[in-house]
Short mmCIF file of C-alpha atoms and ligand atoms in Angstrom, two decimals:
data_model
loop_
_atom_site.label_atom_id
_atom_site.label_comp_id
_atom_site.label_asym_id
_atom_site.label_seq_id
_atom_site.Cartn_x
_atom_site.Cartn_y
_atom_site.Cartn_z
CA MET A 1 -19.94 -17.05 -22.76
CA ARG A 2 -17.06 -15.47 -21.51
CA THR A 3 -17.27 -13.39 -18.20
CA PRO A 4 -16.07 -9.96 -18.77
CA LEU A 5 -12.68 -9.21 -16.88
CA ILE A 6 -11.78 -5.55 -15.44
CA ALA A 7 -8.30 -5.10 -14.67
CA ALA A 8 -6.82 -2.50 -12.82
CA ASN A 9 -3.02 -1.65 -13.58
CA TRP A 10 -1.93 0.90 -11.07
CA LYS A 11 1.81 0.72 -12.37
CA MET A 12 4.10 2.79 -9.83
CA HIS A 13 1.36 4.13 -7.99
CA LYS A 14 -0.05 3.77 -4.26
CA THR A 15 1.43 2.93 -1.10
CA VAL A 16 0.17 0.44 1.17
CA ASP A 17 -1.88 3.15 3.06
CA GLU A 18 -3.40 4.50 -0.19
CA ALA A 19 -4.00 0.76 -1.30
CA GLU A 20 -6.01 0.13 1.74
CA ALA A 21 -7.79 3.34 1.45
CA PHE A 22 -8.91 2.65 -2.22
CA LEU A 23 -10.15 -0.93 -1.16
CA LYS A 24 -12.11 0.36 1.73
CA VAL A 25 -14.02 2.42 -0.65
CA PHE A 26 -14.11 0.13 -3.52
CA ARG A 27 -15.10 -2.82 -1.56
CA ARG A 28 -18.19 -0.97 -0.61
CA LEU A 29 -18.89 0.16 -4.05
CA THR A 30 -18.80 -3.34 -5.44
CA LYS A 31 -20.36 -5.39 -2.87
CA ASP A 32 -23.37 -6.28 -4.88
CA VAL A 33 -21.71 -6.46 -8.45
CA THR A 34 -21.94 -9.71 -10.36
CA GLY A 35 -21.39 -10.93 -13.74
CA VAL A 36 -17.73 -9.61 -13.75
CA ASP A 37 -14.22 -10.64 -12.84
CA ILE A 38 -12.24 -7.78 -11.24
CA VAL A 39 -8.56 -8.06 -10.88
CA ILE A 40 -6.16 -5.22 -9.25
CA ALA A 41 -2.71 -5.16 -9.98
CA PRO A 42 -0.90 -3.11 -7.54
CA PRO A 43 2.96 -2.53 -7.27
CA PHE A 44 4.63 -5.45 -5.64
CA THR A 45 5.08 -3.33 -2.21
CA ALA A 46 1.10 -3.50 -1.73
CA LEU A 47 0.51 -6.78 -3.13
CA THR A 48 0.02 -8.49 0.57
CA ALA A 49 -1.89 -5.55 1.41
CA VAL A 50 -4.06 -5.52 -1.40
CA VAL A 51 -4.38 -9.43 -1.09
CA ALA A 52 -5.87 -8.94 2.68
CA GLY A 53 -7.86 -6.07 1.55
CA VAL A 54 -9.88 -8.26 -1.01
CA GLN A 55 -10.56 -11.21 1.41
CA GLY A 56 -14.10 -12.12 1.34
CA SER A 57 -14.78 -11.01 -1.96
CA SER A 58 -14.01 -12.25 -5.52
CA ILE A 59 -11.43 -9.41 -6.55
CA ALA A 60 -8.32 -11.23 -7.84
CA VAL A 61 -4.80 -9.72 -7.50
CA ALA A 62 -2.37 -9.58 -9.90
CA GLY A 63 1.48 -8.94 -10.09
CA GLN A 64 2.71 -6.56 -12.85
CA ASP A 65 5.30 -8.52 -14.10
CA ILE A 66 7.43 -11.65 -13.10
CA PHE A 67 11.12 -13.14 -14.04
CA TRP A 68 11.03 -16.53 -15.50
CA GLU A 69 13.09 -18.23 -13.14
CA ALA A 70 11.72 -19.85 -9.63
CA GLU A 71 14.82 -18.81 -7.73
CA GLY A 72 18.34 -17.72 -7.94
CA ALA A 73 20.94 -14.90 -8.27
CA PHE A 74 18.67 -12.34 -10.23
CA THR A 75 18.86 -8.96 -8.26
CA GLY A 76 15.78 -7.20 -8.33
CA ALA A 77 13.43 -9.67 -9.89
CA ILE A 78 10.41 -11.43 -8.49
CA SER A 79 9.68 -15.11 -9.43
CA PRO A 80 6.34 -16.76 -10.05
CA THR A 81 6.59 -18.55 -6.62
CA LEU A 82 7.41 -15.52 -4.75
CA LEU A 83 4.49 -13.98 -6.48
CA LEU A 84 2.18 -16.59 -5.63
CA GLN A 85 3.13 -16.73 -2.19
CA THR A 86 1.62 -13.23 -1.72
CA GLY A 87 -1.82 -14.55 -2.69
CA ALA A 88 -1.67 -13.11 -6.03
CA THR A 89 -3.29 -15.45 -8.99
CA HIS A 90 -2.77 -13.38 -12.03
CA VAL A 91 0.52 -11.49 -13.64
CA ILE A 92 0.65 -8.86 -16.25
CA ILE A 93 3.13 -9.95 -18.99
CA GLY A 94 4.75 -7.91 -21.89
CA HIS A 95 3.05 -4.44 -20.79
CA SER A 96 4.40 -2.16 -23.43
CA GLU A 97 6.11 -0.02 -20.75
CA ARG A 98 8.21 -3.20 -19.74
CA ARG A 99 8.86 -3.55 -23.69
CA GLN A 100 9.75 0.00 -23.98
CA VAL A 101 11.47 1.27 -20.84
CA PHE A 102 12.71 -2.05 -19.68
CA GLY A 103 13.85 -3.79 -22.95
CA ASP A 104 11.46 -6.89 -22.73
CA SER A 105 11.96 -8.83 -26.08
CA ASP A 106 9.33 -10.91 -27.58
CA GLU A 107 11.55 -13.84 -26.53
CA ALA A 108 11.65 -12.73 -22.91
CA VAL A 109 7.91 -12.21 -22.91
CA ASN A 110 7.55 -15.88 -24.13
CA LEU A 111 9.74 -17.06 -21.26
CA LYS A 112 7.63 -15.47 -18.92
CA MET A 113 4.34 -16.71 -20.39
CA ARG A 114 5.69 -20.23 -20.07
CA SER A 115 6.71 -19.67 -16.55
CA ALA A 116 3.43 -18.39 -15.34
CA LEU A 117 1.60 -21.05 -17.08
CA ASP A 118 3.86 -23.49 -15.40
CA PHE A 119 3.28 -22.47 -11.96
CA GLY A 120 -0.26 -21.72 -12.29
CA LEU A 121 -0.40 -17.78 -12.69
CA ALA A 122 -3.09 -16.75 -15.02
CA PRO A 123 -1.12 -14.36 -17.46
CA ILE A 124 -2.48 -11.25 -19.00
CA LEU A 125 -0.46 -11.02 -21.92
CA CYS A 126 -0.04 -7.15 -23.41
CA ILE A 127 0.22 -6.68 -27.05
CA GLY A 128 -0.22 -3.66 -29.21
CA GLU A 129 1.30 -1.52 -31.86
CA THR A 130 2.99 1.88 -32.24
CA LEU A 131 1.64 4.67 -33.66
CA GLU A 132 4.29 4.26 -36.36
CA GLU A 133 3.25 0.84 -36.72
CA ARG A 134 -0.34 1.65 -37.25
CA ASN A 135 0.21 4.74 -39.70
CA ASN A 136 2.37 2.31 -41.68
CA ASP A 137 -0.34 -0.12 -41.78
CA GLU A 138 1.60 -2.70 -40.09
CA THR A 139 -0.89 -3.02 -37.00
CA LEU A 140 -2.19 -6.65 -37.62
CA ILE A 141 1.47 -8.03 -38.59
CA VAL A 142 2.85 -6.58 -35.36
CA LEU A 143 -0.22 -8.11 -33.25
CA THR A 144 0.27 -11.61 -35.08
CA ARG A 145 4.03 -11.39 -34.25
CA GLN A 146 3.58 -10.63 -30.61
CA ILE A 147 0.92 -13.31 -30.05
CA CYS A 148 2.89 -16.11 -32.17
CA GLN A 149 6.28 -15.33 -30.30
CA GLY A 150 4.78 -14.49 -27.05
CA LEU A 151 2.86 -17.92 -27.19
CA ASP A 152 5.45 -19.97 -28.97
CA GLY A 153 5.74 -23.35 -27.70
CA LEU A 154 2.36 -23.20 -25.88
CA ALA A 155 0.52 -25.17 -28.23
CA GLY A 156 -1.41 -28.21 -26.80
CA ARG A 157 -1.28 -26.49 -23.32
CA ASN A 158 -4.35 -25.48 -21.56
CA ILE A 159 -4.51 -21.86 -22.38
CA ALA A 160 -7.90 -21.25 -20.96
CA PRO A 161 -6.65 -18.98 -18.02
CA LEU A 162 -4.72 -16.44 -20.63
CA VAL A 163 -5.87 -13.13 -21.22
CA VAL A 164 -4.70 -11.20 -23.83
CA ALA A 165 -4.92 -7.51 -23.47
CA TYR A 166 -4.83 -5.31 -26.88
CA GLU A 167 -3.36 -2.29 -25.75
CA PRO A 168 -2.03 0.36 -28.90
CA VAL A 169 0.68 2.18 -27.60
CA TRP A 170 -0.51 5.34 -28.70
CA ALA A 171 -3.64 5.07 -26.69
CA ILE A 172 -1.84 4.43 -23.24
CA GLY A 173 -1.96 7.22 -21.11
CA THR A 174 -2.76 9.57 -23.75
CA GLY A 175 -6.37 9.96 -23.49
CA HIS A 176 -6.87 9.13 -27.04
CA HIS A 177 -8.50 5.68 -26.94
CA ALA A 178 -9.12 3.30 -30.14
CA THR A 179 -12.21 3.78 -31.68
CA ALA A 180 -14.67 0.74 -31.14
CA GLU A 181 -14.20 -0.36 -34.61
CA GLN A 182 -10.19 0.01 -34.60
CA ALA A 183 -10.32 -2.07 -31.27
CA GLY A 184 -12.85 -4.56 -32.70
CA GLN A 185 -10.89 -5.28 -35.82
CA ALA A 186 -7.76 -5.73 -33.60
CA HIS A 187 -9.58 -8.25 -31.36
CA SER A 188 -11.14 -9.91 -34.16
CA HIS A 189 -7.63 -10.64 -35.76
CA ILE A 190 -6.48 -11.67 -32.17
CA ARG A 191 -9.21 -14.22 -31.92
CA THR A 192 -8.41 -15.56 -35.19
CA THR A 193 -4.84 -15.92 -34.62
CA LEU A 194 -5.34 -17.48 -31.38
CA ARG A 195 -7.75 -19.97 -33.28
CA GLU A 196 -5.45 -20.89 -35.78
CA LYS A 197 -2.77 -21.57 -33.18
CA PHE A 198 -4.71 -23.39 -30.45
CA GLY A 199 -7.91 -24.34 -32.08
CA LYS A 200 -11.61 -23.21 -31.83
CA GLY A 201 -12.41 -24.39 -28.34
CA ALA A 202 -9.21 -23.04 -26.60
CA ALA A 203 -9.26 -19.91 -28.21
CA GLY A 204 -12.95 -19.38 -27.68
CA SER A 205 -12.46 -19.56 -23.78
CA CYS A 206 -9.67 -16.98 -23.60
CA ARG A 207 -10.73 -13.27 -22.92
CA ILE A 208 -9.16 -10.66 -24.92
CA VAL A 209 -9.59 -7.28 -23.22
CA TYR A 210 -8.88 -3.67 -24.42
CA GLY A 211 -6.50 -1.49 -22.72
CA GLY A 212 -5.53 2.48 -23.38
CA SER A 213 -7.24 5.40 -22.00
CA VAL A 214 -10.32 3.25 -20.70
CA LYS A 215 -12.75 5.67 -18.75
CA ALA A 216 -16.22 5.09 -17.82
CA GLY A 217 -17.46 7.46 -20.71
CA ASN A 218 -15.85 4.84 -23.26
CA VAL A 219 -15.84 1.59 -21.65
CA ARG A 220 -19.74 0.77 -22.74
CA GLU A 221 -19.02 1.18 -26.53
CA LEU A 222 -15.79 -0.58 -26.57
CA VAL A 223 -17.30 -3.79 -24.64
CA ALA A 224 -20.17 -3.97 -27.03
CA GLN A 225 -17.95 -5.08 -29.74
CA PRO A 226 -18.38 -9.01 -29.83
CA GLU A 227 -14.73 -9.84 -29.50
CA ILE A 228 -14.21 -7.11 -26.59
CA ASP A 229 -14.45 -9.24 -23.32
CA GLY A 230 -13.46 -6.16 -20.81
CA ALA A 231 -10.54 -3.97 -20.16
CA LEU A 232 -6.94 -3.23 -18.72
CA VAL A 233 -7.18 0.34 -16.90
CA GLY A 234 -4.49 2.54 -15.99
CA GLY A 235 -4.98 5.86 -14.96
CA ALA A 236 -8.79 5.78 -14.50
CA SER A 237 -8.22 2.60 -12.02
CA LEU A 238 -6.41 4.65 -9.39
CA ASP A 239 -9.65 6.35 -7.88
CA PRO A 240 -12.32 3.74 -6.59
CA GLU A 241 -15.17 5.60 -7.70
CA SER A 242 -13.84 5.97 -11.34
CA PHE A 243 -12.83 2.22 -11.57
CA PHE A 244 -16.13 1.36 -10.06
CA GLU A 245 -17.94 3.01 -12.98
CA ILE A 246 -15.82 1.26 -15.21
CA VAL A 247 -16.46 -2.15 -13.77
CA GLU A 248 -20.16 -1.19 -13.91
CA GLY A 249 -19.80 -0.13 -17.55
CA GLY A 250 -17.72 -3.05 -18.54
CA ARG A 251 -20.06 -5.73 -16.96
CA VAL A 252 -22.61 -5.96 -19.69
CA THR A 253 -20.98 -7.34 -23.01
CA THR A 254 -22.84 -8.72 -25.97
CA VAL A 255 -21.00 -12.12 -25.76
P1 PGA B 1 -4.30 3.77 -19.19
O1 PGA B 1 -3.16 2.72 -19.10
O2 PGA B 1 -5.61 3.28 -19.02
O3 PGA B 1 -3.63 4.80 -18.42
O4 PGA B 1 -4.01 4.56 -20.60
C1 PGA B 1 -3.64 1.48 -19.48
C2 PGA B 1 -2.35 0.30 -19.32
O5 PGA B 1 -1.32 0.70 -19.77
O6 PGA B 1 -2.43 -0.72 -19.07
#
């Protein structure tokens, strides 16, 4: 039995004041919520405030990226150790915006994945096809490549903390989410690929969440799919009421 996970990816949004105001409302709304793991990924500048703001709750905090080295002359980069020092426990790696805007390759994603696991951060590995790749019937090939390269060299490691986020690029921020059937098919393929790489037990304990225009109105049908263990939410996670409704809807999966 995998506990559903609902994660907020705030991207480049929210000042410290805005993050604190969000948490004030969100903490009240979620105080009696059980049966779901909640993660919030604020920008680096609001990490400390969010960690302080979730004290006493089970809400976990994530960075939106890391560099793989522990320290050194890497201007603008944040290491896993620096991230851990803020109190964050999770990190998003390989988000399509990192891949497309900042040029993160599968190789860089792999180095970040290894580093996150080495330092004890739970990685949320984002993968997903572009619209062109879907139209060319390449979705499953792209997913296999991103998993195999992203997780290269990790066979035999404890991958239980790993979360895979299936985020079709064409669904991110567009208002067009994948249908439950499209997402369900991708998630089954991801589970099978993980099973082939890491064995049944390890693959069975990883959570595979869906991301891309998730809202309160579509989260239930998505998590009703047997292999969809929750959601990674961008735009609809910025408002506490909206994110709370998604947490409520994503709480009950069939697994
Ligand atoms: P969205 O973003 O919910 O705004 O589509 C999801 C994501 O990029 O993680």
